[in-house]
Amino acid sequence: MKVLKFGGTSVGSTENMRAVMELITDGEQKVVVLSAMSGTTNSLVEISNYLYKKNKDSARMVINQLEEKYIKVVANLFEKAESKIEGIKVVKESFTAIRSFTSGDFKEIGEKTILAQGELISTALFVILMKENGHKAVYLPALDFMRIDADKAADLYYTKEAIPGVIEKAGEADYYITQGFICRNANDEIDNLQRGGSDYTATLIGAAIESEEVQIWTDIDGFHNNDPRFVEKTRKIEQLSFDEAAELAYFGAKILHPLTVLPAKLQNIPVRLKNTMNPSDSGTLIASNSSESGIKAVAAKDGITAIKIRSYRMLMAYGFMKSIFEIFEFFKTPIDMVSTSEVAVSLTIDDTRNLEDIKRELQEYGEVEIDTDQSIVCIVGDLIAEEKGFAAKIFNALEGIPIRMISYGGSRHNISILVPTSLKKQTLQALNDNLLNV
Ligand code: ADP
Ligand code: ASP
Ligand code: MG
């Protein structure tokens, strides 16, 4: 059974929801994962932020606006009176849940419950739409089979165990409709897979049911060789390997949640990226091998902090690196890039929650220098095929751009450079003009 995921824009209006219904109803049994309607999760984040700041009036204002939007959606989406009544019931239930957090102290559980409402509403309305139009659709509650563990990692084993029972309980159907993004955590509370997480839901379900293909339907014709939000003249890539796609997603290509590719790679399930607005286009295929060799694409990840530790006595000293890395391990802070010289080591992190503590501990070993507002620009491809002159090509392409760090050789798929975020757009454009489009 295939798994098809539709993102926020794909279900972002009543017309688009109907288009999705047309697209999926070919009689072939499938699991359909839906995001919240576009803009909804942002509004829910805004509501939570106001509640954290105890600004209840602003929170109530955004809640009312969002509710009005959904009342209009219900009025336009359905034909029959009973569907409209059912739709209003869905909306009222969610907004009652949201409003229950506007009194008393606001905690993380409130935030997580509020953030879940976008997907809960979109899927419930979509099932009503499908049934109104005579399709055999049932609702699969993601909260009954999606889970993260105490370290916030997705628990694929749990999903594998739980999902057959949930499917059976839902009953025989052609279309199984479920929520992206939302899950339960180790305490059985509502939680989520982080922003953009619906892509990840789709491949986790794909791996759990041993699907033959996962399709990610979005608002662009596939994976482009550069970020179309910042760069002109980007090109769609026909085929990427799991490793190439994983690196690009991890290093900032917004089209895929950073972890999406991993469950698919684990079970060798092809992932196809497709455009809901142009379904006949072939899209991009992500599979075990890649079609062309050479440099494929670039992506950029913002919000990076660079840390340089200049050792008081690193020269000829062993154990220095171990001590440094143990500090990051202790504070559960992942490191992205590393580069060393005889007396110093530079590395990057994006989780700065424990930066002050990390800095204090590092100062035991050397002088510490911290640069915020950096971006990692990652160049991906089958670099073995490009071995000769590859580095020179990149340096030539980036002439005039001050590079803060380089990491090359860690994988045959990736070379990463660190630049100030203020120069990211210029860097991506230079790589586009001088490396990708030549
Ligand atoms: P969805 O809501 O369907 O999940 P997203 O907005 O999360 O959609 O992802 C699609 C968007 O990702 C595109 O509209 C595009 O602006 C952006 N994007 C960033 N990098 C790339 C890339 N390399 N290829 C294609 N799209 C990209
Ligand atoms: N609705 C969630 C978000 O906006 C998840 C997703 O769209 O993938 O982040
Ligand atoms: Mg997305």
XYZ file of C-alpha atoms and ligand atoms in Angstrom:
475
model
C 0.000 0.000 0.000
C 1.404 3.423 -0.965
C 1.614 6.353 1.450
C 0.786 9.797 0.048
C 1.486 12.946 2.055
C -0.044 16.325 1.192
C 1.503 19.475 2.672
C -0.043 22.699 3.938
C -0.520 24.422 0.571
C -1.893 21.223 -0.978
C -4.769 21.319 1.537
C -4.617 25.103 1.993
C -8.034 25.970 0.518
C -11.342 24.242 -0.129
C -10.474 24.085 -3.864
C -7.144 22.452 -3.098
C -8.741 19.931 -0.733
C -11.140 18.956 -3.523
C -8.202 18.679 -5.934
C -6.456 16.320 -3.504
C -9.626 14.225 -3.315
C -9.716 13.959 -7.131
C -6.042 13.068 -7.209
C -6.131 10.231 -4.702
C -9.429 8.555 -5.608
C -8.252 6.123 -8.272
C -9.592 3.055 -6.475
C -6.125 1.975 -5.289
C -5.971 1.473 -1.534
C -3.638 3.961 0.172
C -2.675 5.777 3.351
C -3.051 9.559 3.049
C -1.133 11.788 5.467
C -2.289 15.392 5.703
C -0.685 18.516 7.143
C -2.632 21.378 8.653
C -4.000 23.934 6.167
C -1.194 26.378 5.341
C -0.778 29.179 7.875
C -2.616 27.288 10.620
C 0.394 25.924 12.519
C 1.985 29.391 12.417
C -1.181 30.848 13.974
C -1.223 28.111 16.603
C 2.415 28.871 17.445
C 1.475 32.551 17.732
C -1.386 31.696 20.131
C 0.969 29.610 22.291
C 3.579 32.345 22.353
C 0.984 34.877 23.543
C -0.160 32.457 26.238
C 3.402 31.877 27.434
C 3.731 35.658 27.722
C 0.378 35.815 29.561
C -0.984 38.063 26.811
C -4.409 36.442 26.841
C -6.219 39.157 24.892
C -3.931 38.781 21.876
C -4.179 34.990 22.141
C -7.994 35.200 22.145
C -7.948 37.520 19.154
C -5.875 35.086 17.047
C -8.046 32.167 18.243
C -11.227 33.976 17.139
C -9.769 34.871 13.740
C -8.641 31.309 13.127
C -11.991 29.888 14.184
C -13.809 32.248 11.800
C -11.546 31.054 8.994
C -12.509 27.435 9.677
C -16.209 28.216 9.908
C -15.919 29.638 6.378
C -13.974 26.574 5.233
C -16.785 24.322 6.478
C -19.423 26.495 4.752
C -17.583 26.236 1.408
C -16.256 22.697 1.565
C -19.435 20.709 1.961
C -22.682 20.453 -0.002
C -24.907 18.534 2.366
C -26.404 19.951 5.564
C -25.319 16.952 7.655
C -21.696 17.307 6.466
C -21.774 20.982 7.432
C -23.118 20.081 10.891
C -20.409 17.442 11.332
C -17.736 19.877 10.116
C -18.831 22.585 12.561
C -18.715 20.012 15.355
C -15.072 19.206 14.456
C -14.139 22.890 14.476
C -15.978 23.611 17.747
C -14.299 20.675 19.504
C -10.825 21.844 18.514
C -11.441 25.453 19.447
C -12.936 24.442 22.796
C -9.697 22.489 23.406
C -7.596 25.519 22.407
C -9.628 27.909 24.593
C -9.302 25.601 27.606
C -5.662 26.711 27.800
C -6.441 30.431 27.940
C -7.064 30.331 31.687
C -4.587 29.250 34.335
C -0.869 28.643 33.910
C 0.327 27.845 30.402
C 2.699 24.875 30.121
C 4.341 22.828 27.386
C 1.496 20.323 27.298
C -0.846 23.209 26.434
C 1.422 24.266 23.586
C 1.682 20.735 22.210
C -2.089 20.218 22.380
C -2.744 23.533 20.645
C -0.194 22.787 17.893
C -1.882 19.445 17.183
C -5.246 20.997 16.295
C -4.292 21.988 12.725
C -3.761 18.398 11.596
C -6.675 17.096 13.691
C -9.042 19.532 11.946
C -7.734 19.109 8.375
C -7.949 15.312 8.497
C -11.385 15.226 10.151
C -12.799 17.654 7.556
C -11.175 15.721 4.723
C -12.753 12.432 5.826
C -16.179 14.109 5.872
C -15.506 15.470 2.358
C -14.482 12.055 1.071
C -17.563 10.379 2.521
C -19.870 13.086 1.195
C -18.514 12.293 -2.243
C -19.089 8.577 -1.873
C -15.522 7.443 -1.258
C -14.658 4.682 1.195
C -12.448 6.698 3.533
C -11.721 6.145 7.218
C -9.851 8.081 9.835
C -6.631 6.687 11.358
C -5.786 8.516 14.608
C -2.021 9.166 14.448
C -1.967 9.604 18.233
C -2.690 5.874 18.500
C 0.439 4.750 16.594
C 3.001 7.569 16.271
C 5.365 7.975 19.214
C 8.639 9.597 20.233
C 10.823 8.238 23.022
C 12.357 10.036 26.001
C 15.143 11.395 23.735
C 12.481 12.727 21.328
C 13.476 10.203 18.655
C 10.689 8.625 16.598
C 9.865 5.123 17.787
C 9.494 3.188 14.536
C 9.306 -0.110 16.381
C 6.236 1.101 18.294
C 4.557 2.296 15.085
C 5.249 -1.038 13.400
C 3.638 -2.898 16.299
C 0.668 -0.571 16.728
C -0.422 0.322 13.199
C -1.939 -3.002 12.028
C -4.337 -2.966 14.985
C -5.294 0.665 14.341
C -5.955 -0.094 10.656
C -8.033 -3.115 11.572
C -10.059 -1.145 14.111
C -10.717 1.597 11.522
C -12.287 -1.018 9.264
C -11.989 -2.004 5.618
C -11.582 1.055 3.362
C -9.939 2.321 0.213
C -8.464 5.427 1.780
C -6.917 5.651 5.259
C -6.636 9.314 6.241
C -4.225 10.290 9.019
C -2.428 13.268 10.551
C 1.133 14.202 9.824
C 3.328 15.875 12.463
C 1.520 14.788 15.650
C 2.450 11.941 17.989
C 2.591 10.971 21.638
C 5.710 11.134 23.783
C 7.220 8.809 26.385
C 4.746 10.181 28.978
C 1.844 9.437 26.631
C 1.172 13.158 26.178
C 0.418 14.815 22.831
C 3.642 15.906 21.156
C 4.971 16.452 17.635
C 7.827 15.665 15.254
C 8.904 19.330 15.007
C 7.937 21.840 12.342
C 7.565 20.337 8.883
C 7.220 16.908 10.516
C 4.426 15.577 8.298
C 7.013 14.432 5.741
C 8.654 12.380 8.480
C 5.287 10.885 9.499
C 4.834 9.686 5.906
C 8.132 7.797 5.710
C 7.740 6.401 9.233
C 4.349 4.973 8.247
C 5.838 3.818 4.939
C 8.560 1.904 6.777
C 6.103 0.535 9.355
C 3.742 -0.940 6.756
C 6.546 -1.826 4.301
C 5.008 0.384 1.676
C 6.136 0.077 -1.966
C 6.405 3.866 -2.333
C 6.015 7.057 -0.313
C 4.882 10.145 -2.205
C 5.364 13.638 -0.795
C 2.992 16.029 -2.581
C 3.832 19.712 -2.241
C 3.685 23.069 -4.037
C 6.748 22.673 -6.275
C 7.643 20.153 -9.000
C 10.329 18.355 -6.985
C 13.720 18.727 -5.360
C 15.567 21.668 -6.899
C 19.325 22.006 -7.160
C 19.264 25.169 -5.039
C 16.877 26.983 -2.699
C 14.200 28.624 -4.899
C 13.294 31.002 -2.074
C 16.667 32.746 -2.347
C 18.085 31.935 -5.752
C 16.968 32.579 -9.316
C 17.106 29.889 -12.019
C 17.053 26.758 -9.916
C 16.436 23.419 -11.648
C 14.478 20.337 -10.690
C 16.542 17.165 -10.087
C 15.091 13.966 -11.586
C 16.704 11.524 -9.183
C 18.640 11.639 -5.913
C 20.120 8.869 -3.804
C 18.879 8.433 -0.230
C 22.204 9.746 1.058
C 22.200 12.828 -1.132
C 18.596 13.684 -0.234
C 19.261 13.033 3.458
C 22.214 15.440 3.502
C 20.302 18.142 1.637
C 17.285 17.804 3.920
C 19.436 17.784 7.037
C 21.319 20.850 5.837
C 18.273 22.992 5.266
C 16.391 22.070 2.068
C 12.946 23.010 3.376
C 11.122 20.746 0.958
C 11.812 17.806 3.296
C 11.849 17.585 7.089
C 15.501 16.835 8.020
C 14.857 13.219 9.061
C 12.374 12.205 6.336
C 14.744 10.091 4.287
C 16.045 7.872 7.102
C 13.101 5.444 7.546
C 12.808 5.113 3.756
C 16.508 4.373 3.373
C 16.348 1.806 6.154
C 13.823 -0.254 4.202
C 14.773 0.820 0.704
C 11.404 2.438 -0.009
C 11.473 4.900 -2.910
C 10.262 8.407 -2.069
C 8.719 10.473 -4.850
C 8.291 14.228 -4.558
C 5.322 15.480 -6.587
C 3.572 18.754 -7.306
C -0.108 18.841 -6.288
C -0.639 21.769 -8.664
C 0.943 19.867 -11.587
C 0.402 16.134 -10.995
C 1.490 14.974 -14.447
C 5.079 16.136 -13.861
C 7.425 13.252 -13.021
C 8.698 14.974 -9.859
C 11.869 13.798 -8.138
C 12.628 10.201 -7.254
C 14.696 9.488 -4.149
C 15.962 5.899 -4.255
C 19.005 3.788 -3.459
C 21.005 5.126 -6.339
C 21.228 8.438 -8.056
C 20.893 9.067 -11.767
C 23.724 11.412 -12.675
C 27.118 11.711 -11.059
C 28.851 14.904 -10.061
C 27.661 17.925 -8.134
C 23.911 17.760 -7.662
C 22.626 20.487 -5.415
C 23.249 22.929 -2.598
C 21.237 23.765 0.501
C 21.702 26.069 3.463
C 20.920 25.782 7.139
C 20.604 28.955 9.228
C 20.811 29.575 12.946
C 24.279 28.114 13.254
C 26.718 29.068 16.008
C 30.439 28.535 15.462
C 32.653 27.806 18.467
C 36.437 27.933 18.314
C 38.552 26.546 21.137
C 42.208 27.505 21.067
C 44.038 25.129 23.343
C 46.298 26.270 26.137
C 48.408 23.177 25.437
C 46.971 21.237 22.505
C 50.209 20.966 20.590
C 51.211 17.299 20.804
C 48.559 16.721 23.502
C 46.278 13.748 23.268
C 42.870 13.565 24.916
C 42.040 17.186 24.075
C 39.450 16.332 21.433
C 37.862 13.715 23.657
C 37.451 16.195 26.494
C 35.927 18.780 24.148
C 33.441 16.356 22.597
C 32.450 14.990 25.996
C 31.244 18.439 26.989
C 28.856 18.528 24.013
C 27.753 14.994 24.740
C 27.034 15.867 28.366
C 24.799 18.759 27.277
C 23.133 16.609 24.571
C 24.130 19.138 21.925
C 24.795 17.751 18.446
C 27.775 19.035 16.477
C 27.404 19.565 12.716
C 30.798 20.626 11.356
C 34.275 20.147 12.792
C 37.605 21.441 11.646
C 40.930 21.286 13.456
C 44.418 22.688 13.347
C 47.398 22.012 15.576
C 46.286 24.347 18.307
C 42.598 24.941 17.748
C 39.347 23.222 16.950
C 36.320 24.890 15.407
C 32.891 23.346 15.420
C 29.286 24.315 14.860
C 26.034 23.711 16.706
C 22.449 24.798 16.099
C 21.003 24.024 19.515
C 22.210 26.870 21.729
C 20.062 26.119 24.774
C 23.122 25.152 26.831
C 25.632 27.460 25.173
C 26.574 29.361 28.332
C 27.276 26.139 30.271
C 29.178 24.658 27.323
C 31.278 27.801 27.027
C 32.127 27.764 30.743
C 33.277 24.143 30.595
C 35.250 24.663 27.372
C 37.135 27.552 28.951
C 38.886 24.988 31.186
C 40.694 23.780 28.046
C 41.370 26.927 26.102
C 40.314 30.305 24.852
C 36.774 30.204 23.481
C 35.470 32.347 20.655
C 31.798 32.273 19.626
C 30.205 33.546 16.404
C 26.425 33.516 16.065
C 24.228 34.056 12.965
C 26.162 31.710 10.718
C 24.842 29.459 7.928
C 26.111 26.106 6.738
C 26.047 25.852 2.966
C 26.193 22.248 1.931
C 27.213 21.097 -1.545
C 26.004 17.610 -2.349
C 26.603 15.065 -5.063
C 28.609 12.013 -5.944
C 31.861 13.765 -5.243
C 34.066 10.774 -6.054
C 33.150 11.201 -9.689
C 34.104 14.862 -9.417
C 37.292 14.239 -7.484
C 39.729 15.938 -9.771
C 39.521 19.685 -9.467
C 36.361 19.527 -7.389
C 37.615 21.680 -4.528
C 39.134 24.148 -6.971
C 35.795 24.520 -8.743
C 34.079 25.368 -5.477
C 36.720 27.862 -4.414
C 36.624 29.532 -7.800
C 32.853 29.743 -7.633
C 33.058 31.400 -4.237
C 35.741 33.926 -5.022
C 35.302 37.014 -2.852
C 33.143 35.312 -0.209
C 34.776 35.038 3.229
C 34.490 31.397 4.293
C 34.610 30.856 8.053
C 35.017 27.035 8.011
C 35.186 24.128 5.565
C 34.422 20.481 6.112
C 35.362 18.040 3.368
C 36.046 14.345 3.390
C 33.575 13.347 6.095
C 31.353 11.828 3.454
C 31.669 11.250 -0.264
C 28.420 13.144 -0.741
C 29.016 16.411 0.981
C 31.287 19.394 1.344
C 30.107 22.015 3.807
C 31.196 25.589 4.234
C 30.300 28.078 6.923
C 29.485 31.676 6.030
C 27.813 34.522 7.928
C 24.042 34.345 7.332
C 24.186 37.862 5.905
C 26.148 36.340 2.968
C 24.047 33.192 2.525
C 21.949 34.411 -0.412
C 25.027 35.708 -2.212
C 26.836 32.395 -1.583
C 23.931 30.300 -2.901
C 23.601 32.518 -5.975
C 27.367 32.354 -6.651
C 27.275 28.546 -6.461
C 24.281 28.552 -8.788
C 25.894 30.799 -11.371
C 29.442 29.446 -11.227
C 29.089 25.795 -10.258
C 25.625 24.354 -10.934
C 24.624 26.198 -14.084
C 27.821 26.021 -16.080
P 4.675 21.567 2.381
O 3.771 22.516 3.094
O 4.025 20.896 1.210
O 5.352 20.618 3.304
P 7.077 23.193 2.319
O 6.836 24.660 2.275
O 7.432 22.608 3.632
O 5.781 22.474 1.702
O 8.189 22.757 1.252
C 8.106 23.172 -0.090
C 8.913 24.444 -0.287
O 10.275 24.200 0.001
C 8.936 24.963 -1.698
O 7.809 25.742 -1.981
C 10.240 25.755 -1.752
O 10.029 27.123 -1.546
C 11.049 25.261 -0.552
N 12.366 24.725 -0.911
C 13.523 24.989 -0.259
N 14.556 24.361 -0.816
C 14.058 23.633 -1.856
C 14.651 22.772 -2.834
N 15.942 22.494 -2.827
N 13.822 22.234 -3.760
C 12.511 22.489 -3.770
N 11.908 23.299 -2.876
C 12.658 23.875 -1.925
N 1.772 21.599 10.163
C 3.126 21.365 10.596
C 3.978 22.584 10.293
O 3.496 23.548 9.724
C 3.721 20.118 10.009
C 3.891 20.107 8.494
O 3.267 20.893 7.778
O 4.663 19.279 8.024
O 5.115 22.594 10.664
Mg 6.909 20.867 4.668
